[in-house]
Amino acid sequence: MAGDGEFHRDQKYLATRITADGRDGWPVEPGRYRLVIARACPWANRAAIVRRLMGLEGVLSLGIAGPIHDDRSWSFHLDPGGKDPVLGIELLQEAFFRRDPGYSRGITVPALVDVPTGQVVTNDFARITLDLGQEWAAHQRDGAPDLYPERLRDEIDDVAEKVFQDVNDGVYKCGFASTQEAYDKAYRRLWERLDWLEDRLGRRRYLVGDTITEADVRLFTTLARFDAVYHGHFKCNRQKLTELPALWAYARDLFQTPGFGDTIDFAQIKAHYYVVHHAINPTGIVPRGPDPRGWLTPHGREDLGGRPFGDGTPPGPPPESERVPPPA
């Protein structure tokens, strides 16, 4: 938190990469790594979606931290015995300390962990999804979509950066502002960008091009949490998502697309934000609403054309062990 009351995200991540050629010392190998996420976290949700869309479930295992954590780190409190069944650790912090015993930066998800050594390789959330789409190509399912087509990369990067600064991170800038001036500035930027997105998505089915891209993955995870958390908890309350016709229809379109809604657990999302953020919600009371069944209502976005997976195909159902409760 800066002296001006503005929230500034620490983005000093472990930037080593898992690549096809292993140039950072971490080569792509089926079964070697474990992707640790939390269902609650929007940044981790991105990685879960891309792993599903690429069909990497059989080569990259998934560890799921629970929604509640303390100052030390995310924990595996939902697993039997409170330990990740593959890594054998109670706290994600342990994997960071195995990489660097003096590690003093954020313990964040998503994190890719080298199973043989138990060390975190990277927690660079923006790079992880790009690499799952590009570096893991040899192990992707038949029909995996191209989420980052070369001809559209400049536009995808531009849109994704705007969305990150003003929406993905913008809701946090509202929620964690400690002065009225900082909050007002973040609130204004958030709603100017959401109005821009509302206009853009009123004319096209997806953010860039006529298929789902990395830009859509990045926006979706914030929209999925907007009414349940950000509208009230983070004071982003000019309107609800359900009151923005194009964005609400767009979000439902993606939610109903295989690989998106089947990674969303609204109960865990609300448990995390309302219980962990003591300074914002000191009572720890978790709201009962909103009713999530609206996510399954018709959206009509097919009328705008577009092909969700381009020349690819939808992913199959998630493994039984990774299924989340449907909206009810």
XYZ file of N, CA and C in Angstrom, residues 132-278:
441
model
N 1.351 -22.587 -21.060
C 0.514 -23.777 -21.187
C -0.042 -23.881 -22.603
N -0.300 -22.745 -23.223
C -0.826 -22.736 -24.568
C 0.220 -22.942 -25.645
N 1.470 -22.540 -25.377
C 2.510 -22.584 -26.402
C 3.565 -23.661 -26.130
N 4.177 -23.633 -24.967
C 5.298 -24.526 -24.674
C 4.875 -25.984 -24.479
N 3.627 -26.196 -24.086
C 3.138 -27.554 -23.839
C 2.404 -28.128 -25.059
N 2.623 -27.541 -26.213
C 1.859 -27.916 -27.411
C 1.959 -29.399 -27.748
N 3.107 -30.005 -27.526
C 3.298 -31.414 -27.891
C 2.426 -32.350 -27.064
N 1.900 -31.877 -25.949
C 1.125 -32.729 -25.047
C -0.341 -32.300 -24.940
N -0.737 -31.342 -25.756
C -2.126 -30.895 -25.728
C -3.036 -31.883 -26.435
N -4.298 -31.818 -26.119
C -5.274 -32.706 -26.749
C -5.462 -32.342 -28.220
N -5.935 -33.293 -28.983
C -6.337 -32.991 -30.351
C -7.510 -32.010 -30.301
N -7.437 -30.962 -31.081
C -8.508 -29.973 -31.083
C -8.324 -28.864 -30.084
N -7.170 -28.794 -29.407
C -6.922 -27.689 -28.477
C -6.929 -26.373 -29.246
N -7.595 -25.358 -28.745
C -7.663 -24.075 -29.460
C -6.358 -23.294 -29.350
N -6.168 -22.370 -30.252
C -5.047 -21.432 -30.186
C -5.561 -20.167 -29.517
N -5.206 -19.968 -28.273
C -5.681 -18.808 -27.515
C -4.841 -17.564 -27.738
N -3.733 -17.723 -28.452
C -2.814 -16.604 -28.636
C -2.266 -16.613 -30.060
N -3.177 -16.525 -31.044
C -2.734 -16.585 -32.441
C -1.783 -15.440 -32.764
N -0.740 -15.762 -33.494
C 0.329 -14.792 -33.736
C -0.173 -13.521 -34.403
N -1.093 -13.652 -35.339
C -1.554 -12.478 -36.080
C -2.354 -11.507 -35.200
N -2.845 -11.975 -34.044
C -3.658 -11.131 -33.170
C -2.957 -10.759 -31.868
N -1.694 -11.132 -31.734
C -1.037 -10.977 -30.436
C -0.922 -9.529 -29.972
N -0.639 -8.620 -30.885
C -0.520 -7.218 -30.468
C -1.853 -6.710 -29.912
N -2.952 -7.064 -30.573
C -4.257 -6.608 -30.096
C -4.641 -7.312 -28.799
N -4.368 -8.604 -28.714
C -4.654 -9.338 -27.473
C -3.885 -8.721 -26.312
N -2.591 -8.451 -26.523
C -1.766 -7.869 -25.462
C -2.292 -6.501 -25.048
N -2.702 -5.695 -26.016
C -3.206 -4.354 -25.718
C -4.496 -4.417 -24.907
N -5.439 -5.241 -25.353
C -6.702 -5.364 -24.640
C -6.480 -5.963 -23.255
N -5.650 -6.994 -23.175
C -5.400 -7.654 -21.893
C -4.745 -6.719 -20.895
N -3.859 -5.848 -21.358
C -3.207 -4.895 -20.452
C -4.206 -3.869 -19.931
N -5.078 -3.374 -20.798
C -6.117 -2.449 -20.349
C -7.022 -3.114 -19.315
N -7.416 -4.347 -19.593
C -8.286 -5.083 -18.680
C -7.578 -5.340 -17.358
N -6.295 -5.698 -17.420
C -5.560 -5.943 -16.179
C -5.505 -4.702 -15.300
N -5.066 -3.606 -15.870
C -4.847 -2.394 -15.078
C -6.139 -1.862 -14.466
N -7.207 -1.859 -15.236
C -8.422 -1.166 -14.814
C -9.522 -2.070 -14.263
N -9.502 -3.366 -14.635
C -10.577 -4.267 -14.218
C -10.043 -5.381 -13.324
N -9.173 -6.253 -13.845
C -8.647 -7.351 -13.033
C -8.036 -6.823 -11.733
N -7.114 -5.892 -11.884
C -6.483 -5.293 -10.709
C -7.286 -4.097 -10.213
N -8.111 -3.531 -11.088
C -8.891 -2.359 -10.716
C -9.852 -2.607 -9.574
N -10.450 -3.804 -9.538
C -11.368 -4.094 -8.430
C -10.616 -4.148 -7.106
N -9.370 -4.634 -7.133
C -8.556 -4.650 -5.922
C -8.147 -3.238 -5.517
N -7.874 -2.403 -6.516
C -7.526 -1.017 -6.221
C -8.683 -0.302 -5.529
N -9.911 -0.671 -5.902
C -11.070 -0.131 -5.192
C -11.154 -0.716 -3.785
N -11.087 -2.024 -3.709
C -11.321 -2.704 -2.441
C -10.301 -2.414 -1.372
N -9.041 -2.231 -1.764
C -7.975 -2.040 -0.779
C -7.485 -0.597 -0.692
N -8.158 0.323 -1.366
C -7.802 1.736 -1.212
C -7.984 2.156 0.240
N -7.060 2.959 0.721
C -7.154 3.388 2.123
C -7.429 4.875 2.270
N -7.679 5.558 1.141
C -8.125 6.942 1.194
C -9.278 7.107 0.218
N -10.102 8.108 0.467
C -11.216 8.372 -0.439
C -10.714 8.728 -1.838
N -9.629 9.485 -1.900
C -9.097 9.899 -3.195
C -8.624 8.692 -4.008
N -7.935 7.766 -3.358
C -7.447 6.578 -4.063
C -8.615 5.709 -4.533
N -9.609 5.568 -3.677
C -10.790 4.794 -4.062
C -11.517 5.443 -5.236
N -11.735 6.742 -5.170
C -12.457 7.445 -6.229
C -11.732 7.295 -7.566
N -10.422 7.394 -7.549
C -9.631 7.255 -8.780
C -9.777 5.852 -9.363
N -9.661 4.825 -8.518
C -9.777 3.449 -8.989
C -11.189 3.147 -9.475
N -12.174 3.646 -8.752
C -13.579 3.440 -9.121
C -13.875 4.050 -10.488
N -13.377 5.253 -10.706
C -13.602 5.938 -11.988
C -12.962 5.150 -13.137
N -11.735 4.696 -12.940
C -11.053 3.954 -14.006
C -11.733 2.614 -14.270
N -12.174 1.965 -13.207
C -12.870 0.689 -13.366
C -14.100 0.848 -14.244
N -14.933 1.841 -13.925
C -16.196 1.967 -14.644
C -16.020 2.574 -16.033
N -15.011 3.376 -16.230
C -14.715 3.816 -17.593
C -14.317 2.633 -18.464
N -13.547 1.717 -17.895
C -13.130 0.543 -18.669
C -14.287 -0.435 -18.859
N -15.111 -0.617 -17.853
C -16.254 -1.512 -18.027
C -17.230 -0.948 -19.057
N -17.396 0.367 -19.091
C -18.234 0.970 -20.130
C -17.628 0.740 -21.512
N -16.322 0.844 -21.607
C -15.614 0.571 -22.871
C -15.824 -0.883 -23.302
N -15.736 -1.801 -22.344
C -15.953 -3.213 -22.642
C -17.411 -3.490 -23.015
N -18.330 -2.838 -22.334
C -19.747 -2.998 -22.648
C -20.012 -2.587 -24.092
N -19.421 -1.496 -24.511
C -19.594 -1.052 -25.894
C -18.925 -2.015 -26.871
N -17.728 -2.415 -26.574
C -16.986 -3.321 -27.464
C -17.710 -4.647 -27.632
N -18.206 -5.199 -26.535
C -18.845 -6.514 -26.576
C -20.296 -6.447 -27.015
N -20.826 -5.253 -27.166
C -22.146 -5.128 -27.771
C -22.107 -5.353 -29.268
N -20.899 -5.300 -29.850
C -20.746 -5.404 -31.300
C -20.012 -6.649 -31.752
N -19.467 -7.400 -30.803
C -18.679 -8.577 -31.162
C -18.807 -9.609 -30.058
N -18.669 -10.884 -30.431
C -18.891 -11.937 -29.437
C -17.717 -12.069 -28.476
N -16.515 -11.911 -28.982
C -15.320 -12.070 -28.151
C -14.476 -10.799 -28.204
N -13.531 -10.673 -27.322
C -12.779 -9.430 -27.199
C -11.895 -9.142 -28.397
N -11.268 -10.183 -28.953
C -10.347 -10.011 -30.078
C -10.622 -11.112 -31.092
N -10.867 -10.730 -32.335
C -11.142 -11.745 -33.344
C -12.497 -12.393 -33.134
N -12.692 -13.549 -33.773
C -13.995 -14.216 -33.698
C -13.945 -15.522 -32.930
N -12.867 -15.719 -32.132
C -12.752 -16.910 -31.293
C -12.309 -16.501 -29.889
N -12.425 -17.428 -28.961
C -11.926 -17.200 -27.601
C -10.405 -17.074 -27.632
N -9.893 -16.045 -26.966
C -8.448 -15.865 -26.852
C -8.067 -15.665 -25.387
N -6.762 -15.529 -25.197
C -6.227 -15.260 -23.866
C -6.908 -14.059 -23.222
N -7.270 -13.065 -24.008
C -7.917 -11.867 -23.460
C -9.244 -12.209 -22.799
N -10.004 -13.121 -23.394
C -11.288 -13.508 -22.818
C -11.103 -14.279 -21.515
N -10.112 -15.147 -21.478
C -9.834 -15.891 -20.243
C -9.549 -14.917 -19.113
N -8.772 -13.893 -19.407
C -8.352 -12.948 -18.366
C -9.501 -12.087 -17.860
N -10.393 -11.695 -18.742
C -11.536 -10.902 -18.287
C -12.557 -11.755 -17.549
N -12.783 -12.959 -18.023
C -13.849 -13.800 -17.473
C -13.711 -14.024 -15.977
N -12.512 -14.273 -15.500
C -12.371 -14.652 -14.085
C -12.736 -13.512 -13.139
N -12.587 -12.266 -13.602
C -13.049 -11.134 -12.796
C -14.563 -10.994 -12.880
N -15.118 -11.145 -14.075
C -16.567 -11.032 -14.211
C -17.285 -12.099 -13.397
N -16.722 -13.291 -13.329
C -17.360 -14.383 -12.590
C -17.484 -14.075 -11.106
N -16.616 -13.201 -10.601
C -16.607 -12.863 -9.180
C -17.266 -11.518 -8.895
N -17.718 -10.836 -9.922
C -18.096 -9.434 -9.745
C -19.285 -9.258 -8.810
N -20.408 -9.864 -9.122
C -21.589 -9.655 -8.282
C -21.462 -10.348 -6.932
N -20.800 -11.491 -6.903
C -20.674 -12.254 -5.662
C -19.734 -11.588 -4.663
N -18.740 -10.855 -5.162
C -17.716 -10.306 -4.269
C -17.440 -8.824 -4.527
N -17.036 -8.492 -5.738
C -16.473 -7.165 -5.976
C -17.505 -6.046 -5.860
N -18.735 -6.311 -6.246
C -19.764 -5.273 -6.201
C -19.936 -4.719 -4.789
N -20.078 -5.584 -3.815
C -20.280 -5.147 -2.443
C -19.019 -5.117 -1.617
N -18.303 -6.216 -1.578
C -17.128 -6.357 -0.725
C -16.041 -5.341 -1.087
N -15.847 -5.117 -2.391
C -14.818 -4.180 -2.847
C -15.390 -2.821 -3.256
N -16.676 -2.598 -2.978
C -17.308 -1.290 -3.213
C -17.294 -0.874 -4.680
N -17.403 -1.852 -5.585
C -17.444 -1.569 -7.030
C -18.906 -1.509 -7.478
N -19.683 -0.656 -6.846
C -21.126 -0.828 -6.825
C -21.939 0.160 -7.646
N -21.368 0.686 -8.732
C -22.212 1.528 -9.586
C -23.365 0.709 -10.170
N -23.031 -0.464 -10.663
C -24.015 -1.399 -11.201
C -23.534 -2.817 -10.926
N -24.471 -3.737 -10.960
C -24.110 -5.149 -10.935
C -23.792 -5.612 -12.357
N -23.065 -6.707 -12.448
C -22.823 -7.299 -13.765
C -24.138 -7.618 -14.456
N -25.094 -8.087 -13.702
C -26.384 -8.459 -14.286
C -27.148 -7.261 -14.846
N -26.685 -6.039 -14.569
C -27.323 -4.833 -15.089
C -26.606 -4.258 -16.312
N -25.585 -4.973 -16.775
C -24.815 -4.560 -17.952
C -25.106 -5.561 -19.069
N -26.000 -5.243 -19.978
C -26.529 -6.262 -20.902
C -25.477 -7.019 -21.693
N -24.536 -6.323 -22.322
C -23.558 -7.014 -23.154
C -22.579 -7.820 -22.307
N -22.055 -7.219 -21.239
C -21.089 -7.930 -20.404
C -21.716 -9.131 -19.703
N -22.938 -8.989 -19.256
C -23.615 -10.098 -18.582
C -23.865 -11.242 -19.558
N -24.315 -10.928 -20.775
C -24.529 -11.976 -21.771
C -23.203 -12.627 -22.162
N -22.167 -11.813 -22.331
C -20.826 -12.324 -22.663
C -20.313 -13.259 -21.570
N -20.455 -12.845 -20.324
C -19.982 -13.664 -19.207
C -20.740 -14.989 -19.145
N -22.055 -14.964 -19.384
C -22.835 -16.205 -19.376
C -22.437 -17.110 -20.547
N -22.170 -16.497 -21.690
C -21.717 -17.257 -22.857
C -20.455 -18.042 -22.511
N -19.484 -17.375 -21.918
C -18.254 -18.064 -21.543
C -18.495 -19.080 -20.428
N -19.292 -18.698 -19.444
C -19.571 -19.623 -18.331
C -20.139 -20.940 -18.844
N -20.976 -20.873 -19.855
C -21.613 -22.065 -20.401
C -20.754 -22.782 -21.438
N -19.560 -22.260 -21.692
C -18.611 -22.894 -22.599
C -17.759 -23.879 -21.811
N -17.625 -25.129 -22.251
C -16.799 -26.090 -21.512
C -15.398 -25.544 -21.249
N -14.943 -25.720 -20.007
C -13.633 -25.227 -19.611
C -13.680 -23.955 -18.809
N -14.804 -23.252 -18.810
C -14.934 -21.992 -18.077
C -15.777 -22.180 -16.816
N -17.094 -22.295 -16.983
C -17.962 -22.414 -15.814
C -17.655 -23.629 -14.966
N -17.122 -24.678 -15.574
C -16.842 -25.884 -14.798
C -15.566 -25.769 -13.965
N -14.972 -24.571 -13.920
C -13.866 -24.308 -12.996
C -14.272 -23.361 -11.862
N -15.516 -22.911 -11.870
C -15.967 -21.886 -10.923
C -16.689 -22.520 -9.737
N -16.230 -22.204 -8.542
C -16.868 -22.658 -7.306
C -17.241 -21.415 -6.498
N -18.504 -21.008 -6.598
C -18.923 -19.765 -5.962
C -18.805 -19.822 -4.434
N -19.027 -20.982 -3.851
C -18.928 -21.087 -2.392
C -17.498 -20.820 -1.936
N -16.523 -21.380 -2.637
C -15.128 -21.144 -2.252
C -14.710 -19.704 -2.524
N -15.195 -19.137 -3.613
C -14.881 -17.743 -3.918
C -15.344 -16.838 -2.779
N -16.590 -16.977 -2.365
C -17.111 -16.110 -1.306
C -16.435 -16.396 0.034
N -16.175 -17.672 0.323
C -15.523 -17.999 1.594
C -14.164 -17.316 1.702
N -13.434 -17.290 0.604
C -12.105 -16.674 0.652
C -12.188 -15.179 0.931
N -12.878 -14.459 0.085
C -12.868 -13.001 0.200
C -13.480 -12.516 1.511
N -14.620 -13.068 1.883
C -15.336 -12.533 3.039
C -14.750 -13.000 4.373
N -14.019 -14.114 4.371
C -13.427 -14.605 5.616
C -12.001 -14.121 5.791
N -11.221 -14.097 4.713
C -9.797 -13.770 4.819
C -9.548 -12.275 4.959
N -10.361 -11.446 4.320
C -10.124 -10.006 4.339
C -10.726 -9.373 5.599
N -10.063 -9.568 6.717
C -10.592 -9.106 8.005
C -10.749 -7.591 8.059
